[in-house]
Structures are given as structure tokens and as C-alpha cells.
Short mmCIF file of C-alpha atoms and ligand atoms in Angstrom, two decimals:
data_model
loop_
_atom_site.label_atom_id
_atom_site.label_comp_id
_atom_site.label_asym_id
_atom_site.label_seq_id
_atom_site.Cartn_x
_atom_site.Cartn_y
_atom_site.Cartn_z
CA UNK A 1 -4.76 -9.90 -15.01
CA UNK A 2 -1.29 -10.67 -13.50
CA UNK A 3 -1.03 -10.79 -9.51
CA UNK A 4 0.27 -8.55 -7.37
CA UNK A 5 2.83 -9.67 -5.39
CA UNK A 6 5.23 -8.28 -2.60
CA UNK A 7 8.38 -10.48 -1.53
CA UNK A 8 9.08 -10.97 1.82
CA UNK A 9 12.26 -12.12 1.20
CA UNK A 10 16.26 -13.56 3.28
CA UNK A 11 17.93 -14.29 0.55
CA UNK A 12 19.51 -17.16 0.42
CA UNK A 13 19.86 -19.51 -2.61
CA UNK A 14 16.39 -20.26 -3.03
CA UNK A 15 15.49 -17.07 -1.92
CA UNK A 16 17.42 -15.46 -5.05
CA UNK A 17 15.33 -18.12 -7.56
CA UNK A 18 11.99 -16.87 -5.98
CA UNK A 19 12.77 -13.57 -6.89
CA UNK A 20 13.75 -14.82 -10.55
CA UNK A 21 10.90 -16.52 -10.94
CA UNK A 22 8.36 -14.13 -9.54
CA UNK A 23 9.99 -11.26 -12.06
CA UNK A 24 10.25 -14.00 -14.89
CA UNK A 25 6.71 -15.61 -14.95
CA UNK A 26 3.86 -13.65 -17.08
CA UNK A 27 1.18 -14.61 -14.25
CA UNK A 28 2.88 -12.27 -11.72
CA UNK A 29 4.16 -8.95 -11.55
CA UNK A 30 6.45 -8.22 -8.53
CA UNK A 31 5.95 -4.71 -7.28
CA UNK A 32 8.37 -4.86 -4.46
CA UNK A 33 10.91 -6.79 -2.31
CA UNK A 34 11.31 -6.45 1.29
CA UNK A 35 14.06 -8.27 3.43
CA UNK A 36 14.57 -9.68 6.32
CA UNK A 37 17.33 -11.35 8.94
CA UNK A 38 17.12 -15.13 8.24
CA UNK A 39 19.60 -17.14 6.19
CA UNK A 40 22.27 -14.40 7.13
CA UNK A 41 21.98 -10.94 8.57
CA UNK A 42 19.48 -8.31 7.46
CA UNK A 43 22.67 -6.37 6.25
CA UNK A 44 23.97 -9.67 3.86
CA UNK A 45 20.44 -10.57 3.03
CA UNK A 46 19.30 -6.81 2.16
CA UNK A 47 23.09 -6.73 -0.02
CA UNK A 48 22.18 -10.28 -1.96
CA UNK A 49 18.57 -8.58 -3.24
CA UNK A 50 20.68 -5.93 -4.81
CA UNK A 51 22.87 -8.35 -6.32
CA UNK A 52 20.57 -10.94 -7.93
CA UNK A 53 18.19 -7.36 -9.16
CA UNK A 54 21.88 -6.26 -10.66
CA UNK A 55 22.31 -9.26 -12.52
CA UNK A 56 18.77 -9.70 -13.74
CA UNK A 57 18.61 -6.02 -15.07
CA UNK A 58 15.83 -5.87 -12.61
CA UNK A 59 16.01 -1.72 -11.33
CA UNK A 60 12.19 -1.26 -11.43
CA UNK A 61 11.37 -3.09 -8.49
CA UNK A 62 11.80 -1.55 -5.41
CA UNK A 63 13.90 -3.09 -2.27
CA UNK A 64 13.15 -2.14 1.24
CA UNK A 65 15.20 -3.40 4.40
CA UNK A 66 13.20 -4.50 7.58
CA UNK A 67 13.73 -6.24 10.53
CA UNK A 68 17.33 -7.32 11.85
CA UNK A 69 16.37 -9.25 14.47
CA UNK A 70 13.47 -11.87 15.50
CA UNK A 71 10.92 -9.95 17.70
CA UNK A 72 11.80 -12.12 20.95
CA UNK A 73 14.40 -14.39 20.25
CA UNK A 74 18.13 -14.36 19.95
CA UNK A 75 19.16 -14.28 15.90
CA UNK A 76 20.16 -17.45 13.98
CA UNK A 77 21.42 -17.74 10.65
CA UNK A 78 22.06 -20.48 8.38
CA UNK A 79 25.19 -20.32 7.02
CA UNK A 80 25.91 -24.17 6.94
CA UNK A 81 23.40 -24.07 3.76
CA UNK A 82 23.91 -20.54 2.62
CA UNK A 83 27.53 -19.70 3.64
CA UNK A 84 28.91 -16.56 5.25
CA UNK A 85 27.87 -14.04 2.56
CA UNK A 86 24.17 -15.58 2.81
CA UNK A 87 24.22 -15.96 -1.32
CA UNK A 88 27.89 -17.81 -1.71
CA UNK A 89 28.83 -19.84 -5.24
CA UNK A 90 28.78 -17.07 -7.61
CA UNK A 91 31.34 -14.48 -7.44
CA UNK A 92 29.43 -10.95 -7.43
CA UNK A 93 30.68 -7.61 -8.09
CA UNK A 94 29.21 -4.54 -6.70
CA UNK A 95 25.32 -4.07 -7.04
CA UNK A 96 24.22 -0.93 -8.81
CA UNK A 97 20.34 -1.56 -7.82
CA UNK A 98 20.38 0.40 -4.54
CA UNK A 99 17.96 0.45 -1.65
CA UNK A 100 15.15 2.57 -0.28
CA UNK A 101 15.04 4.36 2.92
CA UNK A 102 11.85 3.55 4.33
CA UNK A 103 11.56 0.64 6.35
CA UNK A 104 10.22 -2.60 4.90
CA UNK A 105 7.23 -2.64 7.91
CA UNK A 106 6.51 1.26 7.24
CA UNK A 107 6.06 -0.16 3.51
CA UNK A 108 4.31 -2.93 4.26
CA UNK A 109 1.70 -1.09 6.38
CA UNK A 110 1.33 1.59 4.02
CA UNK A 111 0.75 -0.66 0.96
CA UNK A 112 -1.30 -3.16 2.34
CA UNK A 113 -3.31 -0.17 4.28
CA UNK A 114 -3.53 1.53 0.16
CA UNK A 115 -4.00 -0.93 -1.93
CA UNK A 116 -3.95 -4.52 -0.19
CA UNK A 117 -6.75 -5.99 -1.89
CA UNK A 118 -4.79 -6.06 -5.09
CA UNK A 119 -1.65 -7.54 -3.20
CA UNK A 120 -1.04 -11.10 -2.33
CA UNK A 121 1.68 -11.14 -0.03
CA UNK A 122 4.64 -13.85 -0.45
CA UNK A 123 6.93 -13.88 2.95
CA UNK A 124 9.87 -16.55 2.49
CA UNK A 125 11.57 -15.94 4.82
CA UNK A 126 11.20 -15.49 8.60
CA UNK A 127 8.31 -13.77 9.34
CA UNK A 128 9.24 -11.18 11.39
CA UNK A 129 8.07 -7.84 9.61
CA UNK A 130 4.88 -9.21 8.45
CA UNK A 131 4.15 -9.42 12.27
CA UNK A 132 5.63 -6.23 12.74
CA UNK A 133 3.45 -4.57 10.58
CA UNK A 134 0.41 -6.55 11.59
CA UNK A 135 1.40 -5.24 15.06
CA UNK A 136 1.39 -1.88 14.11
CA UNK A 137 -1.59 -2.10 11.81
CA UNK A 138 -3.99 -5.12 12.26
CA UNK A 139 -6.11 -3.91 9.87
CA UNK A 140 -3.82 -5.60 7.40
CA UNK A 141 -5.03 -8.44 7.75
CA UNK A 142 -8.26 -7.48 6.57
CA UNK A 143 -7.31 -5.45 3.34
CA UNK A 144 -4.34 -7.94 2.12
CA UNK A 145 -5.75 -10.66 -0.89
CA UNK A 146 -4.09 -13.12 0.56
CA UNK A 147 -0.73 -14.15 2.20
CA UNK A 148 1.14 -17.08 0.56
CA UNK A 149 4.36 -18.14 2.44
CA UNK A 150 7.24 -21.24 2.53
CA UNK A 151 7.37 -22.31 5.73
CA UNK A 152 6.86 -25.02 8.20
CA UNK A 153 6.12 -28.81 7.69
CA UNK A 154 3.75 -31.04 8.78
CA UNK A 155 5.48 -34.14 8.80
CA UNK A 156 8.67 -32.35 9.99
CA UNK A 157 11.27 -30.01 10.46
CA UNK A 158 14.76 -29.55 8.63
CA UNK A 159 16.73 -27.09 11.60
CA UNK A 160 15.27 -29.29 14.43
CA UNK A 161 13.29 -32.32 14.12
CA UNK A 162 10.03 -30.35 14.49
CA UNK A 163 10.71 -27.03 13.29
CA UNK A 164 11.57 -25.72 9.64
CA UNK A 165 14.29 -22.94 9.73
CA UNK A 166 11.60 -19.82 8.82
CA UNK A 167 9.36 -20.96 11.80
CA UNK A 168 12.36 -21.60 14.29
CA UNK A 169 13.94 -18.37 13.78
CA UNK A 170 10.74 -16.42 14.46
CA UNK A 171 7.89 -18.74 16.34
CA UNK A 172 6.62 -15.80 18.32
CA UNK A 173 5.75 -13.80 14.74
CA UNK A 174 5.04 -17.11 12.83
CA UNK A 175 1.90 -17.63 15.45
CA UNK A 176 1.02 -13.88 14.82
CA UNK A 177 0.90 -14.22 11.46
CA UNK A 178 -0.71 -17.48 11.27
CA UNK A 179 -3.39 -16.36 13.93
CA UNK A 180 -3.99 -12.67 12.12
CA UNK A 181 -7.67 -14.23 10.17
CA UNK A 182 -6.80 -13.39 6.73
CA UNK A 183 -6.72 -15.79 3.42
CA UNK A 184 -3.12 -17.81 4.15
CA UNK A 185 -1.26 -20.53 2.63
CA UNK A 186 1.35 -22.44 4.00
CA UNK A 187 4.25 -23.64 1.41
CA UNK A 188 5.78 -26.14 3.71
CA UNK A 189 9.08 -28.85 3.62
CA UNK A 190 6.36 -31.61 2.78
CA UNK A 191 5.54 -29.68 -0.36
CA UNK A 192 9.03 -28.22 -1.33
CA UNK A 193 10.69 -31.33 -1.21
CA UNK A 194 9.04 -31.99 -4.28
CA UNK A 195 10.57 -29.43 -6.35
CA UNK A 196 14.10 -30.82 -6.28
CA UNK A 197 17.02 -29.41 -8.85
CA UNK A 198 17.97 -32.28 -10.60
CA UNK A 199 21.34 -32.52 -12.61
CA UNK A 200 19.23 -32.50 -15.94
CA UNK A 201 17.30 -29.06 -14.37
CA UNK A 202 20.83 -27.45 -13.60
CA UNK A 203 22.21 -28.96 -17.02
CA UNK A 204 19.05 -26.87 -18.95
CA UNK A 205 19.61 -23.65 -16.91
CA UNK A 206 23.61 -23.51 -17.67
CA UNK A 207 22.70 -23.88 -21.71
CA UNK A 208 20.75 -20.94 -21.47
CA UNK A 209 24.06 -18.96 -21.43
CA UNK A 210 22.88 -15.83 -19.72
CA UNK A 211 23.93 -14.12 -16.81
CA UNK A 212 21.47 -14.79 -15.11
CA UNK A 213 21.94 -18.76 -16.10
CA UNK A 214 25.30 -18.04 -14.67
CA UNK A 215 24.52 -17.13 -11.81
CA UNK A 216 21.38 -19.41 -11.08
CA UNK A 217 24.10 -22.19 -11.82
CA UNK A 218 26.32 -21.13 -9.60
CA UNK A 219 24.09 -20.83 -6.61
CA UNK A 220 22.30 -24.62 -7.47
CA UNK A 221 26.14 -25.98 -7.43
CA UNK A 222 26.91 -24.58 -3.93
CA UNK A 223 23.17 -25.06 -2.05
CA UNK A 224 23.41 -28.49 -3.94
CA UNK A 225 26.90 -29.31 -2.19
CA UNK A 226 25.30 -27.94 0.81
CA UNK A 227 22.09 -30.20 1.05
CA UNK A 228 24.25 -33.11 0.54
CA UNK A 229 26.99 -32.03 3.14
CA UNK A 230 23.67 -32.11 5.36
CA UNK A 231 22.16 -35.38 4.53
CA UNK A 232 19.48 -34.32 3.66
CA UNK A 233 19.65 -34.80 -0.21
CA UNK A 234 19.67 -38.43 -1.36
CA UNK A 235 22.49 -39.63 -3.36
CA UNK A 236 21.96 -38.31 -7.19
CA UNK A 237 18.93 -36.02 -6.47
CA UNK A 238 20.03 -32.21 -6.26
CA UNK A 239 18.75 -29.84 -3.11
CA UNK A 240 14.83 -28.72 -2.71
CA UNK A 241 13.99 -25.20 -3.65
CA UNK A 242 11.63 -23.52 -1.19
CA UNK A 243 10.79 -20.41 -1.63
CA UNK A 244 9.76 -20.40 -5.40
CA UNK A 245 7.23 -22.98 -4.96
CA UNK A 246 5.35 -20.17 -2.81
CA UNK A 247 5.57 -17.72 -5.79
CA UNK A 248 4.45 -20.84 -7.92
CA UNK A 249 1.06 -21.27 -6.11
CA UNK A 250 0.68 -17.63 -6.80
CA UNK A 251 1.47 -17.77 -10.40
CA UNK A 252 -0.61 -21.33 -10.78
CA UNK A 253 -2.58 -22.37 -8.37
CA UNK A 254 -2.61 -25.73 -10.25
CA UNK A 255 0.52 -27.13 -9.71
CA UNK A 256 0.05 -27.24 -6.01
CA UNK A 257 -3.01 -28.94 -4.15
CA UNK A 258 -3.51 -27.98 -1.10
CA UNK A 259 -5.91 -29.15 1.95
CA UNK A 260 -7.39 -26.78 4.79
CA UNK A 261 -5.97 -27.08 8.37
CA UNK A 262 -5.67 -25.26 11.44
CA UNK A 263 -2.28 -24.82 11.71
CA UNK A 264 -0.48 -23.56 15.40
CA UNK A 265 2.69 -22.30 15.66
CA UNK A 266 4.50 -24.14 18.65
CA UNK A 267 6.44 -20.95 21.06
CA UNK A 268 6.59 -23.33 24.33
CA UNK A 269 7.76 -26.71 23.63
CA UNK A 270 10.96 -27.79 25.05
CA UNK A 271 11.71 -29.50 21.91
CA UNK A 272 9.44 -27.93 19.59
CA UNK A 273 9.41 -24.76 19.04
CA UNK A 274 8.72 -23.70 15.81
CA UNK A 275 6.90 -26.33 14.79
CA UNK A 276 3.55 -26.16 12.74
CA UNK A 277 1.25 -28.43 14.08
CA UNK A 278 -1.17 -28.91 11.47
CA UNK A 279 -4.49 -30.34 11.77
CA UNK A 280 -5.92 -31.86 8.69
CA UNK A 281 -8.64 -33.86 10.74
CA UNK A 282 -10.05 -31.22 13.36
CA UNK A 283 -9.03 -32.62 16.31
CA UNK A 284 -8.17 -29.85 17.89
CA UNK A 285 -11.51 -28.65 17.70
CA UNK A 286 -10.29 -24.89 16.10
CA UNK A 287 -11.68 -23.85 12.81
CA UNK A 288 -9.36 -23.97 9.84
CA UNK A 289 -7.23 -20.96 9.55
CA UNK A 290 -4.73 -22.30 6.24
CA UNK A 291 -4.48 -24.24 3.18
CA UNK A 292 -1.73 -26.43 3.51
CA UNK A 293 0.16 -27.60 0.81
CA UNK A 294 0.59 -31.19 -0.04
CA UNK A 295 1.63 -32.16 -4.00
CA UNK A 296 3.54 -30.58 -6.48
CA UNK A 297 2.84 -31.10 -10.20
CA UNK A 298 6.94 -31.34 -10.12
CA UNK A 299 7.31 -31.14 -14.19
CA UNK A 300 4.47 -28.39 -14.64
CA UNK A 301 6.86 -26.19 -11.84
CA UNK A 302 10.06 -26.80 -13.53
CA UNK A 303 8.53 -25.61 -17.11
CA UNK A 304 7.01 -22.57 -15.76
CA UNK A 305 10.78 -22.19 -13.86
CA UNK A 306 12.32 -22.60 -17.24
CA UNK A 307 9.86 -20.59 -19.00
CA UNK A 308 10.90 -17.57 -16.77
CA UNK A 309 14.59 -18.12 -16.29
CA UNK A 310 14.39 -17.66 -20.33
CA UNK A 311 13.06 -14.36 -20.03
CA UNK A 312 16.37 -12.40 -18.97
CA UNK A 313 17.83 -12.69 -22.11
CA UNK A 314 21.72 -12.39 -22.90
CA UNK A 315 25.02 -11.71 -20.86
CA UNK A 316 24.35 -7.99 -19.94
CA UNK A 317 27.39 -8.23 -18.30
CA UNK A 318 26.26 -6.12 -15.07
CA UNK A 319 26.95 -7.85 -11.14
CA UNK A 320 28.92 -10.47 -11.84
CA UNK A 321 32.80 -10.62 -11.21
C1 BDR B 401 13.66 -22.02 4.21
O1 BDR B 401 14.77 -21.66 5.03
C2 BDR B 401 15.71 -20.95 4.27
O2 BDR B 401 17.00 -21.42 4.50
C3 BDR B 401 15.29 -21.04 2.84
O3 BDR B 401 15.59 -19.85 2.16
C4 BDR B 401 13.81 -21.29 2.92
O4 BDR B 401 13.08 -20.08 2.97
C5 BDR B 401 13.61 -23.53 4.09
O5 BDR B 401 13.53 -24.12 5.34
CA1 CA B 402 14.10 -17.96 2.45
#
């Protein structure tokens, strides 16, 4: 039986290869994408789900548009990573997968509300309208399968010293979500760091000659140039990509071993917001409220990555300027 999944999704580089990978692997089927403000405006990021669904000859799969802006917070974006169009490197023509007109939290609530114990939900982004709709309908929380996400660290952050970028930009819903009681695993920098896009990767995906190999090339050569403009790729290694490693877990729970923790999200600290602190040892004295993930079979991700990029087949010649 394949899973369920819903995307919560910013795309965003990595973003974009989630949504390949969750449409390419057999394990999954992706029944809808929802979007949210993160690496670039709700607008850009809502825009760069059309385009990578154009390319991929994926119109089946519904898109919704959510929240624009954090629930407390002022808005930040990343476009030092992403650049100003949220998806930059490949050069896109106009999307003909369109968008739907209810709102991603309406959605969300009326899904989960339907049919959420068939639905494991996968936010990658920040997670501002899974709050939202656990806001407006806690009773999520007891009907959804389970919520896998890519977020936080526990070792540390990659926007601030303690806070990865999809907790940062939304602590206040990050705690909600992480304090709502319901299955939840947390994809975090300690585990994605693992599943780094090596020349030889990139090198595989261009032979494939597709559009979509195009384009996935593309994007890997610009967030590549972009992780090394930050420091934060070594010399010779290519940039970490986050958010498929949450659809990964989904797909094959194998590749990724995980521990359980109770995880808080940090709204307070001077220095730390955003920050998951994660506690492995219960110290804290709160029961455990996440798996955490810790180690990626690294080879056994990039072969089911393959595997699915190989799925979309030859140039259709749709999206792509
Ligand atoms: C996360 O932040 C975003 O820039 C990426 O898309 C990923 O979801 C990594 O910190
Ligand atoms: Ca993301």
C-alpha cells in the first residue's frame, strides 16, 4: 500500500526535489501540495510549485496557497540560498499547472478532518499553516497518521547559531505543532547534512537527459554555489538537501534511524529563538513527544533519489525556457 502524503511545502531548491521525489518514488503517492511563505514569499513560493509540476508533467496533484506571513513574527526569506525568485538557476517559462482557490489551512482541516488517518503529513517548510489549521481544528491532531517534517537541529542551527531557518521563521507555530500530541518526526540539519549532492550525484542526474534532469541540474548548480558562498559546504562536497530526506523517512523508514526526544521549540530566548532543544536523555523531566532523526543510510537515499528522478521520462518540452 503506498502512503499518503500531503506537502507542506516553500519551495526553494530542495523544496522542488522533495516534491520530485515524493511524485517519483513507488512507496508514496502525493495527493496534494500546499505552500507556504518561507524561502521567498507565499506569492514566489506558491509560483515555483507550478513550475517544477509544469516541468514534471505533474497536473494531477493539486496545489493550494496558505499562509503569507508567520502567525506572530515579522516575515523572513532566504534569498541568499534561494535567490530572489525563491527557485533561481533554471530559466522557467510560464507554468500551465494552475492553482486552487481554497486556502491551503481550509484544505488541510478538511482533509485531515475526512480522511487523516490515511494521511501522513510532510511540512518542509515553515510551519505556519499546519498551526493554523491545528488552531482552527485541534482535532487534527488526533485523526492525522502521522506528521513527518525537516526542521530544526539538535546540535545546531544554520540561520542563527541555534535555530534552523523553518523553526526561526515561525517559532510560535513550530511549538504548536510540536506540542499538538500526535505521531511526529523531526527531519533535522543533524540528519540532512548527510544527504549531500555530490559532483558524481549531479553528474548521474544531468545524463539522464530529461527535463526534469535539466532542471534538477540546474537548481543543484545554483543552491550548490550558494552553500559554498555561505561556508557552510566544505571544499569539494556539494550542498545538503533537506526537505527530501523527510519524504524519504516516509517512503523508507530504513534509511533513517531515529531516537525519541522531547523536543521544545525555543519563542523567548534572546539568542535562541527557534531553536529545538531536544532531549534525548530526559532531563527535562517531559515525556517524549518526537522521533528525532540521527543517521542517514546516505547511498540507500541517493538510489531511491535516482530511482525516482528516472521516472519522468523524456524532454516533454513543457516549463522550461
Ligand atoms: C530548510 O530551510 C529552507 O531553506 C530549505 O528549503 C529547508 O526546508 C533548511 O534549513
Ligand atoms: Ca523548505
Amino acid at each position: 500500500m503506498r502512503k499518503r502524503i500531503i506537502l507542506d511545502c516553500d519551495p526553494g531548491h530542495d523544496d522542488a526535489i522533495a516534491i520530485l521525489l515524493a511524485r517519483g518514488c513507488p512507496e508514496i503517492e502525493l495527493v496534494a501540495i500546499t505552500t507556504v511563505a518561507g524561502n521567498q514569499t507565499l506569492d514566489k513560493t506558491t509560483l515555483n510549485a507550478r513550475r517544477v509540476c509544469t516541468v514534471a508533467g505533474i497536473h494531477d496533484v493539486p496545489i493550494f496557497a496558505g499562509s503569507w506571513r508567520p502567525l506572530k513574527r515579522p516575515q523572513i526569506t532566504a534569498p541568499e540560498i534561494h535567490g530572489t525568485s525563491g527557485l533561481d538557476g533554471p530559466a522557467f517559462g510560464e507554468p500551465t499547472v494552475g492553482v486552487q482557490d481554497e486556502n491551503a489551512v481550509d484544505y488541510l482541516v478538511r482533509t485531515l478532518m475526512a480522511e487523516g488517518e490515511g494521511i501522513t503529513l510532510v511540512p518542509v517548510g515553515p510551519l505556519t499553516n499546519v498551526a493554523a489549521a491545528l488552531r482552527r481544528e485541534p482535532r487534527i491532531a488526533e485523526r492525522t497518521r502521522e506528521v513527518v517534517l525537516m526542521g530544526g537541529a539538535y546540535t545546531r542551527g544554520n540561520r542563527t547559531p541555534a535555530a534552523e531557518f523553518n523553526m526561526l521563521a515561525d517559532p510560535e507555530a513550530a511549538a504548536i505543532v510540536f506540542g499538538a500530541g500526535w505521531p511526529l518526526t523531526m527531519i533535522g540539519l543533524d540528519l540532512t547534512h548527510q544527504a549531500v549532492a555530490s559532483g558524481e550525484v549531479v553528474q548521474k542526474i544531468r545524463a539522464m537527459g530529461t527535463d526534469v534532469s535539466r532542471m534538477v541540474t540546474g537548481l543543484l548548480e545554483f543552491y550548490g554555489a550558494s552553500y559554498r558562498r555561505s561556508g557552510v559546504a566544505g571544499a569539494g562536497l556539494g550542498p545538503p538537501v533537506h526537505d527530501p530526506c523527510a519524504v524519504a523517512r516516509v517512503a523508507r523508514p530504513d534509511l533513517i534511524a531515529v531516537q525519541d526526544a522531547f523536543v521544545a521549540v525555543e519563542t523567548r530566548g534572546e539568542w535562541t529563538s527557534g531553536m529545538t532543544v531536544t532531549d534525548f536523555r530526559g532531563s527535562l523531566g517531559h515525556p517524549h513527544n518526537a522521533k528525532v532523526a540521527t543517521t542517514l543510510d546516505a547511498e540507500g537515499f541517493w538510489d531511491l533519489m535516482l530511482t525516482a528522478l528516472q521516472t519522468f521520462g523524456g524532454p516533454a518540452g513543457e516549463g522550461l525556457g
